């Protein structure tokens, strides 16, 4: 039963991600991406990681994709301008970087895999306790970094008003 | 029966879960169908008119007549729309609202055949986050309807709705932080039980309550926040191009969302199934009658809040868009941060 759902959600995630990349219309790309996030959330549910699954839907499928759609609709993109895939040096560089990082992530999962994932993820209590005891400094540092990034965005996007 | 269910508790769980799904979603759907009638009657009462009174007693058959009319009308699809999304969008406004009902606790636990059944369809440990996750998907229906219609007023309505929902989701989420700081859990049943023994959150956290209520109006696109459909400027906003049953689906979605948010206000701030001067023990002492009493109390609160929705609609005029953004970002977010501080001080371990 569980493996059936795994293949269902996993397959859905792969197919919708491919459709995200291949859709010509950016709005459809966004919708396929929402479905892909939802399928990933389904995979997290299968791992008993309810908190992460919910956050995946809440943050990615909900908040972030709304912003994507908002921008697409605001600038009113219809079909994407670049009809054919062009191989620019930057694209190749980005792909290579991704491949290297991905290969490293797969070959060396790091210290986290040693712990049983179910102790870590299922319950919000466990995550909250870890976050505010063992990882409180990195957590606060990250919050500070994000706040700085938000302020930076606001400053950069402000129109220059001539005095 | 008792022995059978003691031997196969899974059968009991599945049977009760199915029963709960049927019961709770139908309460929602029937209320959503009758809300337009309530709305027209209350507005008539407030404006010294009669309101619908032709179909059935006191016009009670009016929603059925309206639904039949919508079903038998021609279903127009303009030539310039994106057909797939145009058809999908109305359904997308209804589905998230129904999904959120899955975690709402309607009553204290019921015992049947020697087993106990929680009166929420799924009593998740991440309850309140589940609510936000799915209510944040509600915006897609409206936004995509606006985009798929491929004409300017619906598009403006859709873009407005996206901006509005994102802005008010922030204060909605922040205003609830105080509630689960006080309860130290995200599970909705636990949050209610804590209020049954203690005080209702609306009294201990009045600011959070106020912010949540305002944000609930904005999230359901109700007046004074109905800018996505503002008739006076956008014809009908995102549903300008819709007719027949698709149009009715948008209405169903809006009323369903109102019902869900009324449930949430009742659960998070008004003590859920609590009746004043009752404790968890006195509910348990009454057994299943306690559960029935709690259910009635919960529905009463929901209906009162639904009435409040209508009351506000015919009292307060619509905001302008800049006022909407100003209220959301510069007033409500600081207020909800203040509420978090207040909740922290109130619940400080001594």
PDB file of N, CA and C in Angstrom, chain B residues 149-248:
ATOM      1  N   UNK B 149      -9.903  34.214 -17.953  1.00  0.00           N
ATOM      2  CA  UNK B 149     -10.977  34.927 -18.657  1.00  0.00           C
ATOM      3  C   UNK B 149     -10.434  35.773 -19.788  1.00  0.00           C
ATOM      4  N   UNK B 150      -9.149  36.131 -19.700  1.00  0.00           N
ATOM      5  CA  UNK B 150      -8.499  36.842 -20.790  1.00  0.00           C
ATOM      6  C   UNK B 150      -9.197  38.134 -21.169  1.00  0.00           C
ATOM      7  N   UNK B 151      -9.663  38.868 -20.163  1.00  0.00           N
ATOM      8  CA  UNK B 151     -10.160  40.207 -20.453  1.00  0.00           C
ATOM      9  C   UNK B 151      -9.839  41.083 -19.257  1.00  0.00           C
ATOM     10  N   UNK B 152      -9.949  42.407 -19.426  1.00  0.00           N
ATOM     11  CA  UNK B 152      -9.206  43.234 -18.457  1.00  0.00           C
ATOM     12  C   UNK B 152      -9.803  43.289 -17.057  1.00  0.00           C
ATOM     13  N   UNK B 153     -11.120  43.388 -16.910  1.00  0.00           N
ATOM     14  CA  UNK B 153     -11.644  43.497 -15.545  1.00  0.00           C
ATOM     15  C   UNK B 153     -11.381  42.239 -14.721  1.00  0.00           C
ATOM     16  N   UNK B 154     -11.650  41.052 -15.288  1.00  0.00           N
ATOM     17  CA  UNK B 154     -11.305  39.861 -14.514  1.00  0.00           C
ATOM     18  C   UNK B 154      -9.830  39.810 -14.151  1.00  0.00           C
ATOM     19  N   UNK B 155      -8.946  40.225 -15.059  1.00  0.00           N
ATOM     20  CA  UNK B 155      -7.516  40.169 -14.767  1.00  0.00           C
ATOM     21  C   UNK B 155      -7.183  41.070 -13.586  1.00  0.00           C
ATOM     22  N   UNK B 156      -7.756  42.302 -13.602  1.00  0.00           N
ATOM     23  CA  UNK B 156      -7.490  43.202 -12.469  1.00  0.00           C
ATOM     24  C   UNK B 156      -7.999  42.568 -11.185  1.00  0.00           C
ATOM     25  N   UNK B 157      -9.191  41.958 -11.248  1.00  0.00           N
ATOM     26  CA  UNK B 157      -9.738  41.299 -10.067  1.00  0.00           C
ATOM     27  C   UNK B 157      -8.831  40.194  -9.573  1.00  0.00           C
ATOM     28  N   UNK B 158      -8.298  39.403 -10.516  1.00  0.00           N
ATOM     29  CA  UNK B 158      -7.439  38.289 -10.130  1.00  0.00           C
ATOM     30  C   UNK B 158      -6.154  38.767  -9.485  1.00  0.00           C
ATOM     31  N   UNK B 159      -5.531  39.787 -10.081  1.00  0.00           N
ATOM     32  CA  UNK B 159      -4.277  40.307  -9.529  1.00  0.00           C
ATOM     33  C   UNK B 159      -4.514  40.897  -8.150  1.00  0.00           C
ATOM     34  N   UNK B 160      -5.631  41.644  -8.016  1.00  0.00           N
ATOM     35  CA  UNK B 160      -5.960  42.214  -6.716  1.00  0.00           C
ATOM     36  C   UNK B 160      -6.121  41.132  -5.676  1.00  0.00           C
ATOM     37  N   UNK B 161      -6.808  40.051  -6.076  1.00  0.00           N
ATOM     38  CA  UNK B 161      -7.061  39.002  -5.100  1.00  0.00           C
ATOM     39  C   UNK B 161      -5.757  38.364  -4.651  1.00  0.00           C
ATOM     40  N   UNK B 162      -4.819  38.162  -5.602  1.00  0.00           N
ATOM     41  CA  UNK B 162      -3.534  37.583  -5.208  1.00  0.00           C
ATOM     42  C   UNK B 162      -2.838  38.485  -4.198  1.00  0.00           C
ATOM     43  N   UNK B 163      -2.781  39.788  -4.479  1.00  0.00           N
ATOM     44  CA  UNK B 163      -2.097  40.715  -3.581  1.00  0.00           C
ATOM     45  C   UNK B 163      -2.772  40.741  -2.219  1.00  0.00           C
ATOM     46  N   UNK B 164      -4.091  40.772  -2.238  1.00  0.00           N
ATOM     47  CA  UNK B 164      -4.842  40.860  -0.986  1.00  0.00           C
ATOM     48  C   UNK B 164      -4.658  39.617  -0.127  1.00  0.00           C
ATOM     49  N   UNK B 165      -4.758  38.437  -0.771  1.00  0.00           N
ATOM     50  CA  UNK B 165      -4.651  37.199  -0.006  1.00  0.00           C
ATOM     51  C   UNK B 165      -3.276  37.050   0.609  1.00  0.00           C
ATOM     52  N   UNK B 166      -2.217  37.382  -0.166  1.00  0.00           N
ATOM     53  CA  UNK B 166      -0.870  37.241   0.372  1.00  0.00           C
ATOM     54  C   UNK B 166      -0.675  38.178   1.554  1.00  0.00           C
ATOM     55  N   UNK B 167      -1.165  39.414   1.429  1.00  0.00           N
ATOM     56  CA  UNK B 167      -0.967  40.378   2.506  1.00  0.00           C
ATOM     57  C   UNK B 167      -1.685  39.948   3.773  1.00  0.00           C
ATOM     58  N   UNK B 168      -2.926  39.483   3.610  1.00  0.00           N
ATOM     59  CA  UNK B 168      -3.708  39.211   4.819  1.00  0.00           C
ATOM     60  C   UNK B 168      -3.427  37.837   5.399  1.00  0.00           C
ATOM     61  N   UNK B 169      -2.828  36.952   4.577  1.00  0.00           N
ATOM     62  CA  UNK B 169      -2.446  35.660   5.133  1.00  0.00           C
ATOM     63  C   UNK B 169      -1.391  35.860   6.216  1.00  0.00           C
ATOM     64  N   UNK B 170      -0.523  36.873   6.011  1.00  0.00           N
ATOM     65  CA  UNK B 170       0.522  37.145   6.992  1.00  0.00           C
ATOM     66  C   UNK B 170      -0.076  37.474   8.341  1.00  0.00           C
ATOM     67  N   UNK B 171      -1.025  38.429   8.380  1.00  0.00           N
ATOM     68  CA  UNK B 171      -1.570  38.779   9.698  1.00  0.00           C
ATOM     69  C   UNK B 171      -2.441  37.657  10.225  1.00  0.00           C
ATOM     70  N   UNK B 172      -3.097  36.917   9.321  1.00  0.00           N
ATOM     71  CA  UNK B 172      -3.882  35.767   9.779  1.00  0.00           C
ATOM     72  C   UNK B 172      -2.983  34.789  10.529  1.00  0.00           C
ATOM     73  N   UNK B 173      -1.834  34.464   9.905  1.00  0.00           N
ATOM     74  CA  UNK B 173      -0.930  33.519  10.543  1.00  0.00           C
ATOM     75  C   UNK B 173      -0.359  34.076  11.831  1.00  0.00           C
ATOM     76  N   UNK B 174       0.066  35.346  11.808  1.00  0.00           N
ATOM     77  CA  UNK B 174       0.699  35.925  12.996  1.00  0.00           C
ATOM     78  C   UNK B 174      -0.283  36.041  14.151  1.00  0.00           C
ATOM     79  N   UNK B 175      -1.568  36.308  13.833  1.00  0.00           N
ATOM     80  CA  UNK B 175      -2.525  36.503  14.920  1.00  0.00           C
ATOM     81  C   UNK B 175      -2.791  35.201  15.658  1.00  0.00           C
ATOM     82  N   UNK B 176      -2.538  34.057  14.994  1.00  0.00           N
ATOM     83  CA  UNK B 176      -2.804  32.777  15.638  1.00  0.00           C
ATOM     84  C   UNK B 176      -1.602  32.293  16.447  1.00  0.00           C
ATOM     85  N   UNK B 177      -0.425  32.891  16.186  1.00  0.00           N
ATOM     86  CA  UNK B 177       0.771  32.458  16.908  1.00  0.00           C
ATOM     87  C   UNK B 177       0.526  32.525  18.419  1.00  0.00           C
ATOM     88  N   UNK B 178      -0.143  33.607  18.866  1.00  0.00           N
ATOM     89  CA  UNK B 178      -0.436  33.744  20.292  1.00  0.00           C
ATOM     90  C   UNK B 178      -1.247  32.581  20.825  1.00  0.00           C
ATOM     91  N   UNK B 179      -2.209  32.116  20.002  1.00  0.00           N
ATOM     92  CA  UNK B 179      -3.075  31.015  20.441  1.00  0.00           C
ATOM     93  C   UNK B 179      -2.270  29.761  20.691  1.00  0.00           C
ATOM     94  N   UNK B 180      -1.401  29.411  19.750  1.00  0.00           N
ATOM     95  CA  UNK B 180      -0.701  28.172  20.040  1.00  0.00           C
ATOM     96  C   UNK B 180       0.500  28.361  20.958  1.00  0.00           C
ATOM     97  N   UNK B 181       0.884  29.624  21.207  1.00  0.00           N
ATOM     98  CA  UNK B 181       1.844  29.840  22.297  1.00  0.00           C
ATOM     99  C   UNK B 181       1.178  29.538  23.620  1.00  0.00           C
ATOM    100  N   UNK B 182      -0.082  29.956  23.747  1.00  0.00           N
ATOM    101  CA  UNK B 182      -0.797  29.709  24.996  1.00  0.00           C
ATOM    102  C   UNK B 182      -1.084  28.221  25.178  1.00  0.00           C
ATOM    103  N   UNK B 183      -1.437  27.544  24.070  1.00  0.00           N
ATOM    104  CA  UNK B 183      -1.829  26.142  24.181  1.00  0.00           C
ATOM    105  C   UNK B 183      -0.621  25.214  24.147  1.00  0.00           C
ATOM    106  N   UNK B 184       0.502  25.679  23.635  1.00  0.00           N
ATOM    107  CA  UNK B 184       1.717  24.874  23.460  1.00  0.00           C
ATOM    108  C   UNK B 184       1.463  23.636  22.618  1.00  0.00           C
ATOM    109  N   UNK B 185       0.537  23.733  21.676  1.00  0.00           N
ATOM    110  CA  UNK B 185       0.274  22.632  20.760  1.00  0.00           C
ATOM    111  C   UNK B 185      -0.375  23.210  19.514  1.00  0.00           C
ATOM    112  N   UNK B 186      -0.282  22.450  18.417  1.00  0.00           N
ATOM    113  CA  UNK B 186      -0.936  22.896  17.185  1.00  0.00           C
ATOM    114  C   UNK B 186      -2.234  22.129  16.945  1.00  0.00           C
ATOM    115  N   UNK B 187      -2.488  21.115  17.795  1.00  0.00           N
ATOM    116  CA  UNK B 187      -3.660  20.263  17.595  1.00  0.00           C
ATOM    117  C   UNK B 187      -4.922  21.016  18.015  1.00  0.00           C
ATOM    118  N   UNK B 188      -5.905  21.083  17.108  1.00  0.00           N
ATOM    119  CA  UNK B 188      -7.070  21.925  17.379  1.00  0.00           C
ATOM    120  C   UNK B 188      -7.896  21.402  18.554  1.00  0.00           C
ATOM    121  N   UNK B 189      -7.995  20.064  18.680  1.00  0.00           N
ATOM    122  CA  UNK B 189      -8.773  19.513  19.790  1.00  0.00           C
ATOM    123  C   UNK B 189      -8.182  19.948  21.135  1.00  0.00           C
ATOM    124  N   UNK B 190      -6.841  19.909  21.239  1.00  0.00           N
ATOM    125  CA  UNK B 190      -6.195  20.319  22.485  1.00  0.00           C
ATOM    126  C   UNK B 190      -6.415  21.796  22.762  1.00  0.00           C
ATOM    127  N   UNK B 191      -6.367  22.604  21.676  1.00  0.00           N
ATOM    128  CA  UNK B 191      -6.577  24.043  21.856  1.00  0.00           C
ATOM    129  C   UNK B 191      -7.964  24.297  22.433  1.00  0.00           C
ATOM    130  N   UNK B 192      -8.967  23.563  21.923  1.00  0.00           N
ATOM    131  CA  UNK B 192     -10.331  23.739  22.440  1.00  0.00           C
ATOM    132  C   UNK B 192     -10.410  23.281  23.893  1.00  0.00           C
ATOM    133  N   UNK B 193      -9.841  22.103  24.197  1.00  0.00           N
ATOM    134  CA  UNK B 193      -9.961  21.574  25.556  1.00  0.00           C
ATOM    135  C   UNK B 193      -9.313  22.509  26.578  1.00  0.00           C
ATOM    136  N   UNK B 194      -8.224  23.166  26.166  1.00  0.00           N
ATOM    137  CA  UNK B 194      -7.600  24.110  27.065  1.00  0.00           C
ATOM    138  C   UNK B 194      -8.505  25.288  27.374  1.00  0.00           C
ATOM    139  N   UNK B 195      -9.267  25.709  26.336  1.00  0.00           N
ATOM    140  CA  UNK B 195     -10.169  26.843  26.546  1.00  0.00           C
ATOM    141  C   UNK B 195     -11.379  26.439  27.374  1.00  0.00           C
ATOM    142  N   UNK B 196     -11.784  25.154  27.259  1.00  0.00           N
ATOM    143  CA  UNK B 196     -12.940  24.696  28.027  1.00  0.00           C
ATOM    144  C   UNK B 196     -12.634  24.806  29.516  1.00  0.00           C
ATOM    145  N   UNK B 197     -11.410  24.439  29.913  1.00  0.00           N
ATOM    146  CA  UNK B 197     -11.052  24.522  31.320  1.00  0.00           C
ATOM    147  C   UNK B 197     -10.602  25.921  31.728  1.00  0.00           C
ATOM    148  N   UNK B 198      -9.996  26.643  30.790  1.00  0.00           N
ATOM    149  CA  UNK B 198      -9.504  27.976  31.136  1.00  0.00           C
ATOM    150  C   UNK B 198     -10.418  29.055  30.572  1.00  0.00           C
ATOM    151  N   UNK B 199      -9.814  30.131  30.088  1.00  0.00           N
ATOM    152  CA  UNK B 199     -10.589  31.217  29.491  1.00  0.00           C
ATOM    153  C   UNK B 199     -10.580  31.079  27.974  1.00  0.00           C
ATOM    154  N   UNK B 200     -11.595  31.638  27.336  1.00  0.00           N
ATOM    155  CA  UNK B 200     -11.591  31.668  25.872  1.00  0.00           C
ATOM    156  C   UNK B 200     -10.489  32.606  25.398  1.00  0.00           C
ATOM    157  N   UNK B 201      -9.885  32.248  24.284  1.00  0.00           N
ATOM    158  CA  UNK B 201      -8.773  33.056  23.793  1.00  0.00           C
ATOM    159  C   UNK B 201      -9.185  34.467  23.401  1.00  0.00           C
ATOM    160  N   UNK B 202     -10.469  34.646  23.059  1.00  0.00           N
ATOM    161  CA  UNK B 202     -10.883  35.996  22.665  1.00  0.00           C
ATOM    162  C   UNK B 202     -10.800  36.959  23.838  1.00  0.00           C
ATOM    163  N   UNK B 203     -10.844  36.429  25.084  1.00  0.00           N
ATOM    164  CA  UNK B 203     -10.725  37.304  26.243  1.00  0.00           C
ATOM    165  C   UNK B 203      -9.281  37.483  26.656  1.00  0.00           C
ATOM    166  N   UNK B 204      -8.469  36.407  26.546  1.00  0.00           N
ATOM    167  CA  UNK B 204      -7.075  36.556  26.958  1.00  0.00           C
ATOM    168  C   UNK B 204      -6.242  37.252  25.885  1.00  0.00           C
ATOM    169  N   UNK B 205      -6.677  37.137  24.610  1.00  0.00           N
ATOM    170  CA  UNK B 205      -5.909  37.776  23.537  1.00  0.00           C
ATOM    171  C   UNK B 205      -6.823  38.586  22.629  1.00  0.00           C
ATOM    172  N   UNK B 206      -7.387  39.676  23.166  1.00  0.00           N
ATOM    173  CA  UNK B 206      -8.357  40.440  22.369  1.00  0.00           C
ATOM    174  C   UNK B 206      -7.767  40.990  21.072  1.00  0.00           C
ATOM    175  N   UNK B 207      -6.467  41.352  21.094  1.00  0.00           N
ATOM    176  CA  UNK B 207      -5.877  41.934  19.881  1.00  0.00           C
ATOM    177  C   UNK B 207      -5.769  40.883  18.798  1.00  0.00           C
ATOM    178  N   UNK B 208      -5.295  39.694  19.188  1.00  0.00           N
ATOM    179  CA  UNK B 208      -5.181  38.602  18.226  1.00  0.00           C
ATOM    180  C   UNK B 208      -6.534  38.266  17.631  1.00  0.00           C
ATOM    181  N   UNK B 209      -7.551  38.255  18.465  1.00  0.00           N
ATOM    182  CA  UNK B 209      -8.917  37.955  18.019  1.00  0.00           C
ATOM    183  C   UNK B 209      -9.373  38.969  16.973  1.00  0.00           C
ATOM    184  N   UNK B 210      -9.156  40.243  17.290  1.00  0.00           N
ATOM    185  CA  UNK B 210      -9.554  41.311  16.368  1.00  0.00           C
ATOM    186  C   UNK B 210      -8.847  41.167  15.024  1.00  0.00           C
ATOM    187  N   UNK B 211      -7.528  40.952  15.069  1.00  0.00           N
ATOM    188  CA  UNK B 211      -6.766  40.837  13.830  1.00  0.00           C
ATOM    189  C   UNK B 211      -7.236  39.625  13.032  1.00  0.00           C
ATOM    190  N   UNK B 212      -7.475  38.508  13.734  1.00  0.00           N
ATOM    191  CA  UNK B 212      -7.911  37.298  13.036  1.00  0.00           C
ATOM    192  C   UNK B 212      -9.252  37.526  12.357  1.00  0.00           C
ATOM    193  N   UNK B 213     -10.158  38.192  13.048  1.00  0.00           N
ATOM    194  CA  UNK B 213     -11.490  38.413  12.465  1.00  0.00           C
ATOM    195  C   UNK B 213     -11.382  39.292  11.219  1.00  0.00           C
ATOM    196  N   UNK B 214     -10.590  40.358  11.302  1.00  0.00           N
ATOM    197  CA  UNK B 214     -10.443  41.246  10.144  1.00  0.00           C
ATOM    198  C   UNK B 214      -9.814  40.489   8.979  1.00  0.00           C
ATOM    199  N   UNK B 215      -8.755  39.716   9.297  1.00  0.00           N
ATOM    200  CA  UNK B 215      -8.089  38.967   8.238  1.00  0.00           C
ATOM    201  C   UNK B 215      -9.019  37.907   7.652  1.00  0.00           C
ATOM    202  N   UNK B 216      -9.913  37.354   8.484  1.00  0.00           N
ATOM    203  CA  UNK B 216     -10.855  36.357   7.985  1.00  0.00           C
ATOM    204  C   UNK B 216     -11.802  36.980   6.963  1.00  0.00           C
ATOM    205  N   UNK B 217     -12.210  38.216   7.207  1.00  0.00           N
ATOM    206  CA  UNK B 217     -13.052  38.904   6.215  1.00  0.00           C
ATOM    207  C   UNK B 217     -12.289  39.098   4.911  1.00  0.00           C
ATOM    208  N   UNK B 218     -11.008  39.480   5.034  1.00  0.00           N
ATOM    209  CA  UNK B 218     -10.220  39.732   3.835  1.00  0.00           C
ATOM    210  C   UNK B 218      -9.961  38.447   3.075  1.00  0.00           C
ATOM    211  N   UNK B 219      -9.697  37.351   3.794  1.00  0.00           N
ATOM    212  CA  UNK B 219      -9.381  36.082   3.132  1.00  0.00           C
ATOM    213  C   UNK B 219     -10.587  35.516   2.403  1.00  0.00           C
ATOM    214  N   UNK B 220     -11.785  35.822   2.871  1.00  0.00           N
ATOM    215  CA  UNK B 220     -12.961  35.298   2.188  1.00  0.00           C
ATOM    216  C   UNK B 220     -13.507  36.293   1.164  1.00  0.00           C
ATOM    217  N   UNK B 221     -12.786  37.388   0.938  1.00  0.00           N
ATOM    218  CA  UNK B 221     -13.207  38.412  -0.033  1.00  0.00           C
ATOM    219  C   UNK B 221     -14.578  38.976   0.267  1.00  0.00           C
ATOM    220  N   UNK B 222     -14.890  39.109   1.551  1.00  0.00           N
ATOM    221  CA  UNK B 222     -16.193  39.661   1.898  1.00  0.00           C
ATOM    222  C   UNK B 222     -16.064  41.161   2.075  1.00  0.00           C
ATOM    223  N   UNK B 223     -17.161  41.873   1.872  1.00  0.00           N
ATOM    224  CA  UNK B 223     -17.153  43.282   2.203  1.00  0.00           C
ATOM    225  C   UNK B 223     -16.723  43.428   3.655  1.00  0.00           C
ATOM    226  N   UNK B 224     -15.960  44.432   4.028  1.00  0.00           N
ATOM    227  CA  UNK B 224     -15.483  45.542   3.194  1.00  0.00           C
ATOM    228  C   UNK B 224     -14.220  45.229   2.392  1.00  0.00           C
ATOM    229  N   UNK B 225     -13.901  43.963   2.186  1.00  0.00           N
ATOM    230  CA  UNK B 225     -12.661  43.616   1.470  1.00  0.00           C
ATOM    231  C   UNK B 225     -12.953  42.945   0.138  1.00  0.00           C
ATOM    232  N   UNK B 226     -14.085  43.230  -0.512  1.00  0.00           N
ATOM    233  CA  UNK B 226     -14.391  42.464  -1.714  1.00  0.00           C
ATOM    234  C   UNK B 226     -13.842  43.149  -2.963  1.00  0.00           C
ATOM    235  N   UNK B 227     -12.612  43.674  -2.862  1.00  0.00           N
ATOM    236  CA  UNK B 227     -12.032  44.368  -4.016  1.00  0.00           C
ATOM    237  C   UNK B 227     -11.876  43.518  -5.259  1.00  0.00           C
ATOM    238  N   UNK B 228     -11.625  42.203  -5.147  1.00  0.00           N
ATOM    239  CA  UNK B 228     -11.496  41.416  -6.378  1.00  0.00           C
ATOM    240  C   UNK B 228     -12.754  41.432  -7.230  1.00  0.00           C
ATOM    241  N   UNK B 229     -13.931  41.660  -6.640  1.00  0.00           N
ATOM    242  CA  UNK B 229     -15.113  41.674  -7.496  1.00  0.00           C
ATOM    243  C   UNK B 229     -15.837  43.017  -7.513  1.00  0.00           C
ATOM    244  N   UNK B 230     -15.325  43.987  -6.739  1.00  0.00           N
ATOM    245  CA  UNK B 230     -15.919  45.315  -6.648  1.00  0.00           C
ATOM    246  C   UNK B 230     -16.792  45.714  -7.839  1.00  0.00           C
ATOM    247  N   UNK B 231     -18.113  45.552  -7.690  1.00  0.00           N
ATOM    248  CA  UNK B 231     -19.023  45.782  -8.828  1.00  0.00           C
ATOM    249  C   UNK B 231     -18.906  47.175  -9.400  1.00  0.00           C
ATOM    250  N   UNK B 232     -18.720  48.153  -8.515  1.00  0.00           N
ATOM    251  CA  UNK B 232     -18.788  49.523  -9.002  1.00  0.00           C
ATOM    252  C   UNK B 232     -17.609  49.907  -9.880  1.00  0.00           C
ATOM    253  N   UNK B 233     -16.495  49.175  -9.771  1.00  0.00           N
ATOM    254  CA  UNK B 233     -15.347  49.544 -10.605  1.00  0.00           C
ATOM    255  C   UNK B 233     -14.963  48.451 -11.597  1.00  0.00           C
ATOM    256  N   UNK B 234     -15.192  47.170 -11.247  1.00  0.00           N
ATOM    257  CA  UNK B 234     -14.682  46.088 -12.090  1.00  0.00           C
ATOM    258  C   UNK B 234     -15.795  45.240 -12.719  1.00  0.00           C
ATOM    259  N   UNK B 235     -17.013  45.791 -12.887  1.00  0.00           N
ATOM    260  CA  UNK B 235     -18.177  45.046 -13.363  1.00  0.00           C
ATOM    261  C   UNK B 235     -18.495  43.930 -12.363  1.00  0.00           C
ATOM    262  N   UNK B 236     -17.804  42.776 -12.464  1.00  0.00           N
ATOM    263  CA  UNK B 236     -17.969  41.772 -11.416  1.00  0.00           C
ATOM    264  C   UNK B 236     -16.629  41.157 -11.080  1.00  0.00           C
ATOM    265  N   UNK B 237     -15.535  41.818 -11.486  1.00  0.00           N
ATOM    266  CA  UNK B 237     -14.212  41.303 -11.150  1.00  0.00           C
ATOM    267  C   UNK B 237     -13.934  39.972 -11.798  1.00  0.00           C
ATOM    268  N   UNK B 238     -13.369  39.060 -11.012  1.00  0.00           N
ATOM    269  CA  UNK B 238     -12.862  37.811 -11.594  1.00  0.00           C
ATOM    270  C   UNK B 238     -13.946  36.945 -12.205  1.00  0.00           C
ATOM    271  N   UNK B 239     -15.223  37.097 -11.802  1.00  0.00           N
ATOM    272  CA  UNK B 239     -16.234  36.225 -12.412  1.00  0.00           C
ATOM    273  C   UNK B 239     -17.104  36.938 -13.440  1.00  0.00           C
ATOM    274  N   UNK B 240     -16.569  38.012 -14.038  1.00  0.00           N
ATOM    275  CA  UNK B 240     -17.341  38.732 -15.039  1.00  0.00           C
ATOM    276  C   UNK B 240     -17.764  37.832 -16.198  1.00  0.00           C
ATOM    277  N   UNK B 241     -16.866  36.957 -16.643  1.00  0.00           N
ATOM    278  CA  UNK B 241     -17.133  36.171 -17.847  1.00  0.00           C
ATOM    279  C   UNK B 241     -17.895  34.880 -17.543  1.00  0.00           C
ATOM    280  N   UNK B 242     -18.197  34.645 -16.285  1.00  0.00           N
ATOM    281  CA  UNK B 242     -18.802  33.359 -15.933  1.00  0.00           C
ATOM    282  C   UNK B 242     -20.320  33.438 -15.888  1.00  0.00           C
ATOM    283  N   UNK B 243     -20.949  32.294 -16.177  1.00  0.00           N
ATOM    284  CA  UNK B 243     -22.392  32.227 -16.066  1.00  0.00           C
ATOM    285  C   UNK B 243     -22.799  30.859 -15.589  1.00  0.00           C
ATOM    286  N   UNK B 244     -24.083  30.689 -15.392  1.00  0.00           N
ATOM    287  CA  UNK B 244     -24.636  29.368 -15.092  1.00  0.00           C
ATOM    288  C   UNK B 244     -23.995  28.737 -13.858  1.00  0.00           C
ATOM    289  N   UNK B 245     -23.801  27.432 -13.883  1.00  0.00           N
ATOM    290  CA  UNK B 245     -23.351  26.722 -12.679  1.00  0.00           C
ATOM    291  C   UNK B 245     -21.929  27.103 -12.292  1.00  0.00           C
ATOM    292  N   UNK B 246     -21.096  27.497 -13.277  1.00  0.00           N
ATOM    293  CA  UNK B 246     -19.724  27.888 -12.932  1.00  0.00           C
ATOM    294  C   UNK B 246     -19.750  29.119 -12.033  1.00  0.00           C
ATOM    295  N   UNK B 247     -20.650  30.047 -12.355  1.00  0.00           N
ATOM    296  CA  UNK B 247     -20.800  31.241 -11.533  1.00  0.00           C
ATOM    297  C   UNK B 247     -21.274  30.849 -10.136  1.00  0.00           C
ATOM    298  N   UNK B 248     -22.224  29.905 -10.097  1.00  0.00           N
ATOM    299  CA  UNK B 248     -22.747  29.461  -8.804  1.00  0.00           C
ATOM    300  C   UNK B 248     -21.650  28.814  -7.957  1.00  0.00           C
TER     301      UNK B 248
END
